[in-house]
Coordinates of C-alpha atoms and ligand atoms in Angstrom, one line a residue:
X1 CA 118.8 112.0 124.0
X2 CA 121.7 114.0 124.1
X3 CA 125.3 113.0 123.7
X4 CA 128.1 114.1 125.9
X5 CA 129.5 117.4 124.4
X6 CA 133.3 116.8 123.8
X7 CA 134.2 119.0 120.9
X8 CA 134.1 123.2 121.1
X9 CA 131.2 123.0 119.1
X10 CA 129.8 120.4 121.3
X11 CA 129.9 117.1 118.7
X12 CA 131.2 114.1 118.4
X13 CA 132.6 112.7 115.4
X14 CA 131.9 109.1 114.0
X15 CA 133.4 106.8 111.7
X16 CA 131.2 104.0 110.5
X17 CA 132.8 101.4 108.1
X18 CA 130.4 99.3 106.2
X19 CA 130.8 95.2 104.9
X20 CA 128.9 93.5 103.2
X21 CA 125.7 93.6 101.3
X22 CA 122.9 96.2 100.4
X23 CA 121.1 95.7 103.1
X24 CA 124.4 96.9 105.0
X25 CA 124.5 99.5 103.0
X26 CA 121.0 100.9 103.8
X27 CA 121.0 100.2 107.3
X28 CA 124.5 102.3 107.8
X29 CA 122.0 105.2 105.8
X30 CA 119.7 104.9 108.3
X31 CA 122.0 104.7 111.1
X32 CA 123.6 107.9 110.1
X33 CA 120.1 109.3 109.6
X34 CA 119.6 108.7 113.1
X35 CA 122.8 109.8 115.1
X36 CA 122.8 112.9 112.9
X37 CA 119.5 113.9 114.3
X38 CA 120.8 113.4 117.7
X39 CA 123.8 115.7 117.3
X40 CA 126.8 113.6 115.7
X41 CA 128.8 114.3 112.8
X42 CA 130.3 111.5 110.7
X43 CA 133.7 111.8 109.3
X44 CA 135.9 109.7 106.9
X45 CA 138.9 109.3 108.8
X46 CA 138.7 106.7 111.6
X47 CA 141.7 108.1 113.3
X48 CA 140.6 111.1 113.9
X49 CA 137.0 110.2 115.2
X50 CA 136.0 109.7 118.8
X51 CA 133.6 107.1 117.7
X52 CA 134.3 104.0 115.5
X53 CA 131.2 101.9 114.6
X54 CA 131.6 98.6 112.0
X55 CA 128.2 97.6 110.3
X56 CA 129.6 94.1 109.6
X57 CA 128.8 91.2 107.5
X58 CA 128.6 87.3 108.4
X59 CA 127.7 85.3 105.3
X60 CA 131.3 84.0 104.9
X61 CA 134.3 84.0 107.0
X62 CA 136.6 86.5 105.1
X63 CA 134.1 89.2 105.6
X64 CA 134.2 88.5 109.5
X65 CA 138.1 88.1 109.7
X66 CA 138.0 91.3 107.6
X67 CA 136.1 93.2 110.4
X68 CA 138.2 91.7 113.4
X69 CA 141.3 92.4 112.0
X70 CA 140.0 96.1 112.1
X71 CA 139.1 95.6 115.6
X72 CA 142.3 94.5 116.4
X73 CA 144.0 97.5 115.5
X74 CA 141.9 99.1 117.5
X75 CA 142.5 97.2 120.5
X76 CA 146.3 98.1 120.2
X77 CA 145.0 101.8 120.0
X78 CA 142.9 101.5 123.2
X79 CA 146.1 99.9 125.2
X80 CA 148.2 102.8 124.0
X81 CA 145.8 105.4 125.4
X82 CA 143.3 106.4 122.6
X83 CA 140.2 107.8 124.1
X84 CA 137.7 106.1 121.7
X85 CA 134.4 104.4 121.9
X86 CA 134.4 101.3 119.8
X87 CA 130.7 100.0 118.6
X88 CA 130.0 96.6 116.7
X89 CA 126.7 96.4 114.5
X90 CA 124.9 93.9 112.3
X91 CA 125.3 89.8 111.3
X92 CA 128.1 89.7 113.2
X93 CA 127.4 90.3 116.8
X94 CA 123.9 89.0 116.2
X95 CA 125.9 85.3 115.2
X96 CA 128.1 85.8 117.7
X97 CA 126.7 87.0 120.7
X98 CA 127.5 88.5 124.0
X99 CA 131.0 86.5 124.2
X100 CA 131.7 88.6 121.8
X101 CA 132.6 91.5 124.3
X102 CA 134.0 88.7 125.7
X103 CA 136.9 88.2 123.4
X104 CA 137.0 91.8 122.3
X105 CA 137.3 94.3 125.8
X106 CA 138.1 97.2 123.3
X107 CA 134.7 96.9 121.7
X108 CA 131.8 98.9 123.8
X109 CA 128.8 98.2 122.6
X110 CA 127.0 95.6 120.1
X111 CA 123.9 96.0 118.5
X112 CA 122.6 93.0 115.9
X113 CA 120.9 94.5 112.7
X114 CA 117.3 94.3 113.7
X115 CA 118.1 96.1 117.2
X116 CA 119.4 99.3 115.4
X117 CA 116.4 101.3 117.4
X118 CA 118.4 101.0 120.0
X119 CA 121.4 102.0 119.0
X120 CA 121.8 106.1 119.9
X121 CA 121.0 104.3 124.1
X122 CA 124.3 102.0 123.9
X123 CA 126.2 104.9 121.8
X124 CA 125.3 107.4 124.8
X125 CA 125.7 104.5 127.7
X126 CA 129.3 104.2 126.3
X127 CA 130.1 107.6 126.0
X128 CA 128.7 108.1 129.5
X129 CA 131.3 105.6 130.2
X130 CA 128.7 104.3 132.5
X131 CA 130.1 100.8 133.8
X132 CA 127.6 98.6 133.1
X133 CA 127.2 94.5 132.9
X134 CA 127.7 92.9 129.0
X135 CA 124.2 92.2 129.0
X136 CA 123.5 95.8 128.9
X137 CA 126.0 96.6 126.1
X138 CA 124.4 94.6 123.7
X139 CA 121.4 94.6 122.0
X140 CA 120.5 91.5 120.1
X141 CA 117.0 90.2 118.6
X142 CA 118.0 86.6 119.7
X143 CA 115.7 84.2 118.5
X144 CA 112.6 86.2 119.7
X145 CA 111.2 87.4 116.0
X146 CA 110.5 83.9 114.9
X147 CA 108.7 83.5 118.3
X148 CA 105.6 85.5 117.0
X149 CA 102.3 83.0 115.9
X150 CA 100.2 86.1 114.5
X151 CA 100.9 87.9 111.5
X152 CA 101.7 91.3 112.7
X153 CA 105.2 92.2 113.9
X154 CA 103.8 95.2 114.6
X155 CA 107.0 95.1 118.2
X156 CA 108.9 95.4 114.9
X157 CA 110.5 98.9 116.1
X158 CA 113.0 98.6 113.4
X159 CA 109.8 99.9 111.0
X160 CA 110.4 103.3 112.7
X161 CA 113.9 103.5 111.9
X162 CA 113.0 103.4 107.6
X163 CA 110.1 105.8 108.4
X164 CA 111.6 108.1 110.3
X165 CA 114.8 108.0 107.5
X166 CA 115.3 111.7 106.6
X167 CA 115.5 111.7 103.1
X168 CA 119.2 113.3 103.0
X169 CA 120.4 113.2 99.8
X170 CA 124.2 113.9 100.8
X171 CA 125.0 110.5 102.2
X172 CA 122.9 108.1 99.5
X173 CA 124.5 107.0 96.3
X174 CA 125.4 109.6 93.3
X175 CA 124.5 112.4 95.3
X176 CA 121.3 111.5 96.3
X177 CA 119.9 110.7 92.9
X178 CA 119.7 106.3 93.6
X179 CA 118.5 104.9 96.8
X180 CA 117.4 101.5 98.3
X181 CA 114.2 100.9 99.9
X182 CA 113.6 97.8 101.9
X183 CA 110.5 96.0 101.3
X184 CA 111.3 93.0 103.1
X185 CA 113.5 92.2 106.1
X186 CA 114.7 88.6 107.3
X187 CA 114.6 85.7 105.5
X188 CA 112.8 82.5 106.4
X189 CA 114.3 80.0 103.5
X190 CA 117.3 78.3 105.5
X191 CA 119.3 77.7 103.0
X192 CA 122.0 75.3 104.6
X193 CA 124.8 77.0 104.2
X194 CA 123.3 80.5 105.2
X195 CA 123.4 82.3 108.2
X196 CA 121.0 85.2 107.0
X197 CA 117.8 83.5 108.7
X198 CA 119.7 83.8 112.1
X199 CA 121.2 86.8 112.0
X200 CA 118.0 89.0 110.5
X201 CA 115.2 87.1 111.9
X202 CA 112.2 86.2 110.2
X203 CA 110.8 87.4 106.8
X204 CA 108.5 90.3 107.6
X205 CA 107.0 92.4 104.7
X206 CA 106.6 95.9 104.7
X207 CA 103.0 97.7 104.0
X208 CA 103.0 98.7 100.4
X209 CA 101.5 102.1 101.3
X210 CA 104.5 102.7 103.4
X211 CA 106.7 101.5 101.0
X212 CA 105.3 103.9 98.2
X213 CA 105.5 107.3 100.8
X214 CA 109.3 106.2 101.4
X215 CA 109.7 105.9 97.4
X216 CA 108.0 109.7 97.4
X217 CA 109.8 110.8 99.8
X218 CA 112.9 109.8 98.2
X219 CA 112.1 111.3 94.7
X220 CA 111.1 114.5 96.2
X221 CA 114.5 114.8 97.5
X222 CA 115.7 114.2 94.4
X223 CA 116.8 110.6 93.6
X224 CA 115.6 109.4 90.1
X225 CA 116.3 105.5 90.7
X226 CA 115.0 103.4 93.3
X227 CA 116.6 99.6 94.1
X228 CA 114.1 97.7 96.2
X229 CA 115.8 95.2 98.8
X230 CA 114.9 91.8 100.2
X231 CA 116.4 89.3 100.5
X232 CA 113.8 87.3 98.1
X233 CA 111.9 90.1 96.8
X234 CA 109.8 87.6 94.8
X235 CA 108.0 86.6 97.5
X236 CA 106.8 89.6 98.5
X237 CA 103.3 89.8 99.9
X238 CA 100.9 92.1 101.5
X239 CA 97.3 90.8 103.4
X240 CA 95.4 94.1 103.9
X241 CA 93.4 94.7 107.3
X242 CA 95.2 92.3 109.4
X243 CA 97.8 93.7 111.0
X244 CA 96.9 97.3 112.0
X245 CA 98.1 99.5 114.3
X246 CA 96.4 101.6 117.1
X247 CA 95.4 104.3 114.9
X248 CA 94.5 102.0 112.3
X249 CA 98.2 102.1 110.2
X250 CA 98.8 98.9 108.2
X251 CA 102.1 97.6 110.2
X252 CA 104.8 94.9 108.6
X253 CA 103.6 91.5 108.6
X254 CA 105.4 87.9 108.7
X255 CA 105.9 86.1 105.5
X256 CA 103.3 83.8 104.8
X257 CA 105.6 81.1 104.3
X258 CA 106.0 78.8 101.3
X259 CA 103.2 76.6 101.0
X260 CA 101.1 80.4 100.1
X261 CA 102.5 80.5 96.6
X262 CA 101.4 76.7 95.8
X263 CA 97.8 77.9 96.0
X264 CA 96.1 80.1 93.6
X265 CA 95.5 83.6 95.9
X266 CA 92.7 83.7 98.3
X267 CA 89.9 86.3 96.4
X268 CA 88.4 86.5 99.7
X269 CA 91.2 89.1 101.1
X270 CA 92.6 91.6 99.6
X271 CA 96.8 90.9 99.2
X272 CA 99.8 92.7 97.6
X273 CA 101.9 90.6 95.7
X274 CA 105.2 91.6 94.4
X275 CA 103.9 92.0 90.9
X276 CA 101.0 94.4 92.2
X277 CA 104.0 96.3 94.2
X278 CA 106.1 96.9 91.3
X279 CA 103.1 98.2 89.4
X280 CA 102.2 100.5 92.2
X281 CA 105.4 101.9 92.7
X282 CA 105.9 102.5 88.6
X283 CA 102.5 104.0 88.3
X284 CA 102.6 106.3 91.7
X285 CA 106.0 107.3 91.9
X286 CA 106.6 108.5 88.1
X287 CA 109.0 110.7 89.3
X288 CA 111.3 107.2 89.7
X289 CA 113.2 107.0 86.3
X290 CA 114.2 103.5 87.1
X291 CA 112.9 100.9 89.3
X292 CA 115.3 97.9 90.3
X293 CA 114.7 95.1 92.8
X294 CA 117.4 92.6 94.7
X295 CA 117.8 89.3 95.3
X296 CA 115.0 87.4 93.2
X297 CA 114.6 83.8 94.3
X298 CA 114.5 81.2 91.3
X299 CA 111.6 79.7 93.0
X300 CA 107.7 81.1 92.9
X301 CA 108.6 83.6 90.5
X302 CA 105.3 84.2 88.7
X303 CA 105.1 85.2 84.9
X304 CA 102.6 88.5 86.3
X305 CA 106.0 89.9 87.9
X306 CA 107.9 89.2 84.5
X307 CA 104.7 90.9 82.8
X308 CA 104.5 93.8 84.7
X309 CA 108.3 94.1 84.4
X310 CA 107.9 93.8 80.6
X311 CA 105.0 96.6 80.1
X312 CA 106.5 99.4 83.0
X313 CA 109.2 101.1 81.2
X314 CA 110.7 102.3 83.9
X315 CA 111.2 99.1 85.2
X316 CA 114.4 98.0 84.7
X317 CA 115.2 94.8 82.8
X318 CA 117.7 93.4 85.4
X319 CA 117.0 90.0 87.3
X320 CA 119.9 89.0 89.7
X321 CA 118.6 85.5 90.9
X322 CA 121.5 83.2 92.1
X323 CA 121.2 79.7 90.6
X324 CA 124.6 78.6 93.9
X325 CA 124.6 75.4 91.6
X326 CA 124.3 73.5 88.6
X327 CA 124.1 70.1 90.5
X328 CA 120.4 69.1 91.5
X329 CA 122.0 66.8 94.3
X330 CA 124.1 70.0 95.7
X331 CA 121.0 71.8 95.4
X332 CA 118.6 69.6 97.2
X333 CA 121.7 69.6 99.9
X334 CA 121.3 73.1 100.1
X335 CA 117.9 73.3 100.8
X336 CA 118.0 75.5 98.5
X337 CA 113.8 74.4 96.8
X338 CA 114.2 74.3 93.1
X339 CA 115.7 72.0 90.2
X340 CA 118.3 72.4 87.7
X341 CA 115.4 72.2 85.2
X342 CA 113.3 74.5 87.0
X343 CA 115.8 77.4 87.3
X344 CA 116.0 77.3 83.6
X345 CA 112.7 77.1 82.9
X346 CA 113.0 80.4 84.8
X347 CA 115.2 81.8 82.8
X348 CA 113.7 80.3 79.7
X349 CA 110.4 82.4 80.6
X350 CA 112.3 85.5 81.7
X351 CA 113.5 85.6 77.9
X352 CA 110.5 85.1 76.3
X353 CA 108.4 87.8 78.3
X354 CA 111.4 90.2 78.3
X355 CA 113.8 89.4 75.4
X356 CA 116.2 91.8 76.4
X357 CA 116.5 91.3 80.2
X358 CA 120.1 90.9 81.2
X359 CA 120.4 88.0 84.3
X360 CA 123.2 88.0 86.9
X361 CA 123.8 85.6 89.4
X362 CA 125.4 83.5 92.4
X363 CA 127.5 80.2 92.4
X364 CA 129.2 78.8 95.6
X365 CA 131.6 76.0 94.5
X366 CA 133.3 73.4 97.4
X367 CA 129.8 72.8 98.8
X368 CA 130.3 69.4 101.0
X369 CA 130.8 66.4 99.0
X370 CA 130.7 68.3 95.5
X371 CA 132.3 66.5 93.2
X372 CA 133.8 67.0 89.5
X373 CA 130.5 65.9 88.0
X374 CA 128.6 68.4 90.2
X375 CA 131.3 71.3 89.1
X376 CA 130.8 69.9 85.5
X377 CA 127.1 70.6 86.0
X378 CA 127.6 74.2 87.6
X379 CA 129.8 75.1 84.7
X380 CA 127.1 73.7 82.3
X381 CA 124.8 75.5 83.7
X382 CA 126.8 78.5 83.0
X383 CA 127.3 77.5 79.5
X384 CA 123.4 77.7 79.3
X385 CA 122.0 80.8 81.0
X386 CA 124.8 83.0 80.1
X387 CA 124.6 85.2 83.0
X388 CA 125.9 89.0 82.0
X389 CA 127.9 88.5 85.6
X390 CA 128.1 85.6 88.0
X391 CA 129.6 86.1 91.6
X392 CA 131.1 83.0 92.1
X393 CA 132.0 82.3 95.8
X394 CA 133.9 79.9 97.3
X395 CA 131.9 77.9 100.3
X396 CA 132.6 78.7 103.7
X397 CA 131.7 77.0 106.4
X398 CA 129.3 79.2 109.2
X399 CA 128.7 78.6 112.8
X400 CA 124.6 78.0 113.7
X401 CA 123.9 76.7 110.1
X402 CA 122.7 73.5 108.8
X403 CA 125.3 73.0 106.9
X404 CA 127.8 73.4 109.7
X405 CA 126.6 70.8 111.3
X406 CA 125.3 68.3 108.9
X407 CA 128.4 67.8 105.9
X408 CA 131.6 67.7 106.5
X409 CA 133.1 70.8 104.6
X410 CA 135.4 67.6 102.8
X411 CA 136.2 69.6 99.4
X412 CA 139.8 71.2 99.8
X413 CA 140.9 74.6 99.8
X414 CA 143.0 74.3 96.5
X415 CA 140.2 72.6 95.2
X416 CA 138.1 75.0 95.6
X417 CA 140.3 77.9 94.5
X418 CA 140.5 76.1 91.3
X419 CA 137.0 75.5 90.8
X420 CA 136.4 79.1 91.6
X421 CA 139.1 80.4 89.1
X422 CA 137.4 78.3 86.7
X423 CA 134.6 79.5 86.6
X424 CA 135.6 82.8 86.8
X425 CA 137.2 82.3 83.8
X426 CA 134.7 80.7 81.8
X427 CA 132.0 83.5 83.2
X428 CA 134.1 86.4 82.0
X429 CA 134.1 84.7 78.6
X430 CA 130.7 84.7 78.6
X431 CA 130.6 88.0 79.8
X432 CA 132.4 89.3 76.8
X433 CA 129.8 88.0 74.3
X434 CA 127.2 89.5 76.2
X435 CA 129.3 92.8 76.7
X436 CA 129.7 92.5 72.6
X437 CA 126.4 92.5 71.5
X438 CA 126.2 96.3 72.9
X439 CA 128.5 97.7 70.2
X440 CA 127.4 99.9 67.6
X441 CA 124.3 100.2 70.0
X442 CA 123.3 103.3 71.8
X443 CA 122.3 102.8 75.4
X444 CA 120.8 105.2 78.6
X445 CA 123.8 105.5 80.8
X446 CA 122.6 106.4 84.7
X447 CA 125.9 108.0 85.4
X448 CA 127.3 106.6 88.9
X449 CA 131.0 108.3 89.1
X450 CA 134.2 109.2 88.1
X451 CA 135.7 106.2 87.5
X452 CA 138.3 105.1 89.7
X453 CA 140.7 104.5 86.5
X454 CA 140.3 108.5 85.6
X455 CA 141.4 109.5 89.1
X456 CA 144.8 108.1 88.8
X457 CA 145.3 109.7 85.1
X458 CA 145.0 112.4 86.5
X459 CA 147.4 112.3 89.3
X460 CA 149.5 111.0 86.3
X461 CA 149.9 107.4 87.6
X462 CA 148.2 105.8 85.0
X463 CA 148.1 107.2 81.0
X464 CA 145.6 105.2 79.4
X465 CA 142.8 108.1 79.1
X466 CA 143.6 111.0 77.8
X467 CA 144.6 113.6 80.7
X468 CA 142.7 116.5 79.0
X469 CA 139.3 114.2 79.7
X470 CA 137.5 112.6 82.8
X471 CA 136.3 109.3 83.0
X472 CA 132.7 108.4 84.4
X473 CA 131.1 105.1 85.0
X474 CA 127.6 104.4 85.1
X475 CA 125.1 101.8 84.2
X476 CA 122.9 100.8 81.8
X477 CA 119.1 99.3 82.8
X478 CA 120.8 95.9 82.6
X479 CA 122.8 96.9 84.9
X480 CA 125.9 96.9 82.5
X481 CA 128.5 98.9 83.4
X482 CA 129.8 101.8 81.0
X483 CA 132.5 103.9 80.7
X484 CA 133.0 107.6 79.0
X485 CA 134.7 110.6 78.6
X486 CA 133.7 113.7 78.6
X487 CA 135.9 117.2 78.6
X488 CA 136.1 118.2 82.1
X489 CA 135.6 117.5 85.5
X490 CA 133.2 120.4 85.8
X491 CA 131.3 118.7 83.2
X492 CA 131.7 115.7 85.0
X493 CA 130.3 116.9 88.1
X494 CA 127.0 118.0 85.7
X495 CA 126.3 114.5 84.8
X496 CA 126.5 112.4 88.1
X497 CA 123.0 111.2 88.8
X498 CA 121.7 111.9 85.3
X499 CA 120.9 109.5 82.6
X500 CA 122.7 110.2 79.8
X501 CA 122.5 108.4 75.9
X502 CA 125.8 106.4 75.1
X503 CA 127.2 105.3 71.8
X504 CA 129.0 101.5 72.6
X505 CA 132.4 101.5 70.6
X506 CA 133.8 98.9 72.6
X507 CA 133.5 96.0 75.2
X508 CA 135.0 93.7 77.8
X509 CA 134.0 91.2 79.9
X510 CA 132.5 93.7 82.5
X511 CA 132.6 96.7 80.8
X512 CA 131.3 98.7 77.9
X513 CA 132.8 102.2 76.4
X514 CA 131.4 104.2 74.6
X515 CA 131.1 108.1 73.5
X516 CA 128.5 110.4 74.7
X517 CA 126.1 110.7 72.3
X518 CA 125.8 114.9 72.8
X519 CA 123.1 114.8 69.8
X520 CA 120.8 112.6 71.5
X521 CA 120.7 114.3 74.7
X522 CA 117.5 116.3 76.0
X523 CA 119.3 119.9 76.6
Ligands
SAM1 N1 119.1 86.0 99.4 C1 119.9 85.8 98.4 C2 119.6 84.5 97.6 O1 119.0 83.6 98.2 O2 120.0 84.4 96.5 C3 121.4 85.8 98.7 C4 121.8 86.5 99.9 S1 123.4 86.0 100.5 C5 123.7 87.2 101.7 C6 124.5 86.5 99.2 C7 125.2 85.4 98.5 O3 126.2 84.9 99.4 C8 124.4 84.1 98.2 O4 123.7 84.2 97.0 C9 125.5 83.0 98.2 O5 125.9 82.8 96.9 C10 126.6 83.6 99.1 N2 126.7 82.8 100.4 C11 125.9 82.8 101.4 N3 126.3 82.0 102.3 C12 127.5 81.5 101.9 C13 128.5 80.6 102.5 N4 128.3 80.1 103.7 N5 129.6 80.4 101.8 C14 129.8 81.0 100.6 N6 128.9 81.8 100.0 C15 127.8 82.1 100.7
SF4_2 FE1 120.4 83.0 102.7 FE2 118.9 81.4 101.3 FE3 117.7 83.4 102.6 FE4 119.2 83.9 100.4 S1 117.3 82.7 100.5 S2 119.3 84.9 102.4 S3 120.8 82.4 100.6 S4 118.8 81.6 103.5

């Protein structure tokens, strides 16, 4: 398909703005990925570009407001006579729906996050400026993935879009040395405060063989760490020979749902779990330096995962697996499938198997009718796992969930705030101690950046740092953040996307520094 040539050179330029979480982040990759094939180049100022396109986000209200306020500049724009084609992707549209055009005239096109196959059609449809009825300037999966009864979702086009991704180091992370791979889309868990299941359809699984050529792919265009996404990667699973393409390809497959990981695993098939993934991956893709995987669900984690974490080095020893609350009757409110006592007993096994695994997690406070008690019980919780980080979020109420409809969001908004601060407070605390026991140590530093904080002391803004050095930030396999300086910014430049051996002299609550230890490195 060809766009309409505007520029001299025949181009048109796009500016994509991205909210929200890694799956975001990956699907803006592979958006690019596809209107750069078909002509477009992507720039970073949007008010320059004849094409403005928001990936957005929908878990909580902020992010949306965010978004629309963005929009509405836009709008003002439009009236005053910018020429520009406005584009909506992801959660949002998908929640919303066509009324979305609706309220919004300046926006062209929609296009939910598992219709992004179809995004370069709408793009060209509204450059076109072809008049056409809202129904055919949006693109939305509807309700129609959890219509399937068979396990292939082999109409699951999407699948093309990762395949056909074209393994461009510029745009991923650290110049192309860290990239995500999805194994798993959708999620089927409804939680009740969660408007992922709607907005991403149904959990469907990738085939591990494709998942393993992406992660080869990826290495051979140079990236050296690998994060695998889902939304509970957990409960990944594979069942070979059922869902096959014409030509005989292994296609995604639904979830098997819940009730799978009660029973022991059916000998008479042959299945992936996500502990047989990992171990693939490690032991195919050596090229991968380090391995990571987000979100883990507390629930139906098995101790072979742990295991196979444990004895693959290049695994990293990271969990992020959001407890949202301490409170068993919160919990059970939120659907959310485990116990206080089994979330622990998580975490409990996580330590033994891995002793120096570093845990971070999620905690929404205000659910409907939390109480003080409840709170006292998120904060003990706290107290207990000592997560290394914990996002804590305040609850927001979203259209089309259970929750929505069900409680009346009763806890108030200063309330919450407080409750949020709190344990924000008492999390960096913890934080610190955790940050503390690195000092002294020396520890393998995937170098991300400059860090921000360097950049301004050298514009002379801020004169903490020395000005003769540069600062870079990285992480450690905990996913510990650490900070460094070295000489120059050409030497700077030389170490993004390398690993790099860090002596810990100090700590705080999210951060460690430290000096590059030059003796330990391999020349
Ligand atoms: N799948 C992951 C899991 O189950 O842990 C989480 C994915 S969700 C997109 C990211 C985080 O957003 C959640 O862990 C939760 O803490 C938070 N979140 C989701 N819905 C929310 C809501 N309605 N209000 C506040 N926070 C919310
Ligand atoms: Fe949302 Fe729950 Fe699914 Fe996570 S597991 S994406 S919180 S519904």
């Amino acid at each position: 398909m060809q766009p309409t040539p505007k520029h001299h050179n025949g181009t048109r330029s796009i500016y994509l703005e991205t909210f929200g979480c890694q799956m975001n982040e990956l699907d803006s990759e592979l958006v690019q990925d596809q209107l750069v094939a078909l002509g477009f180049v992507f720039m970073d100022d949007r008010d320059r570009a004849d094409v403005v396109l928001f990936n957005t986000c929908s878990v909580r209200e902020q992010a949306e407001n965010k978004v629309l306020s963005r929009v509405g500049e836009l709008g003002i724009e439009k009236k005053n006579g910018r020429e520009i084609v406005v584009g909506m992707l992801g959660c949002l549209p998908e929640r919303e729906g066509q009324r979305l055009l609706g309220r919004f005239p300046q926006v062209d096109f929609i296009c939910g996050p598992s219709e992004l196959d179809r995004l370069p059609t709408l793009l060209n449809n509204a450059i076109t400026g072809i008049v056409l009825k809202i129904s055919e300037r949006a693109a939305l999966q509807g309700n129609r993935s959890r219509r399937s009864s068979t396990l292939s979702a082999a109409k699951d086009n999407l699948e093309l879009l990762d395949l056909a991704r074209a393994f461009n180091p510029d745009h991923r992370k650290t110049g192309g040395r860290s990239a995500y791979v999805r194994i798993t889309r959708g999620c089927n868990k409804f939680c009740t405060y969660c408007v992922v299941p709607n907005t991403r359809g149904a959990e469907v699984h990738r085939p591990p063989d494709s998942i393993i050529e992406e992660c080869q792919k990826l290495v051979e265009s140079g990236a050296i760490e690998v994060t695998l996404l889902g939304q509970t990667v957990n409960h990944y699973r594979y069942t070979h020979g059922v869902a096959l393409n014409s030509e005989g390809r292994e296609v995604p497959q639904i979830g098997p749902g819940l009730t799978a990981f009660k029973k022991p695993l059916d000998n008479s098939q042959r299945i992936t779990t996500f502990a047989n993934l990992l171990q693939r991956i490690h032991d195919e893709v050596p090229k991968i330096q380090r391995l990571r995987f987000v979100t883990s669900y507390p629930r139906d984690f098995q101790d072979d995962i742990l295991e196979v974490m444990r004895d693959c080095p290049r695994i990293c020893n990271y969990l992020h697996v959001p407890a949202q609350s301490g409170s068993n009757r919160i919990l059970q409110l939120m659907n959310r499938g485990y116990t206080v006592e089994e979330y622990l007993d998580f975490i409990d096994r996580a330590r033994t198997i891995i002793p120096d695994v570093e845990i971070a997690g999620d905690i929404i406070v205000g659910f409907p009718t939390e109480t003080d008690e409840d709170f006292m019980e998120t904060e003990s919780l706290i107290r207990t796992v000592r997560f290394k980080n914990n996002f804590v979020f305040s609850y927001s109420p979203r259209p089309s969930t259970v929750a929505i409809d069900r409680y009346m969001d009763d806890v108030p908004r200063e309330t919450k705030l407080e409750r949020v601060n709190h344990l924000l407070k008492v999390g960096g605390e913890i934080s610190g101690e955790v940050h503390q026991t690195y000092e002294g140590k020396v520890v393998d530093v995937f170098v991300e950046r400059i860090s921000p904080k360097s950049e301004r002391n050298n514009n002379g803004v801020e004169l903490r740092w020395r000005e003769s050095t540069v600062q870079l930030s990285g992480r450690t396999p905990g996913d510990l953040i650490c900070v460094f300086d070295v000489y120059s910014k050409k030497e700077a430049h030389s170490l993004i996307g390398s690993i790099v051996p860090v002596t810990v002299i100090g700590s705080a609550p999210l951060l460690l520094k430290g000096i590059l230890s030059r003796d330990n490195m391999a020349i």
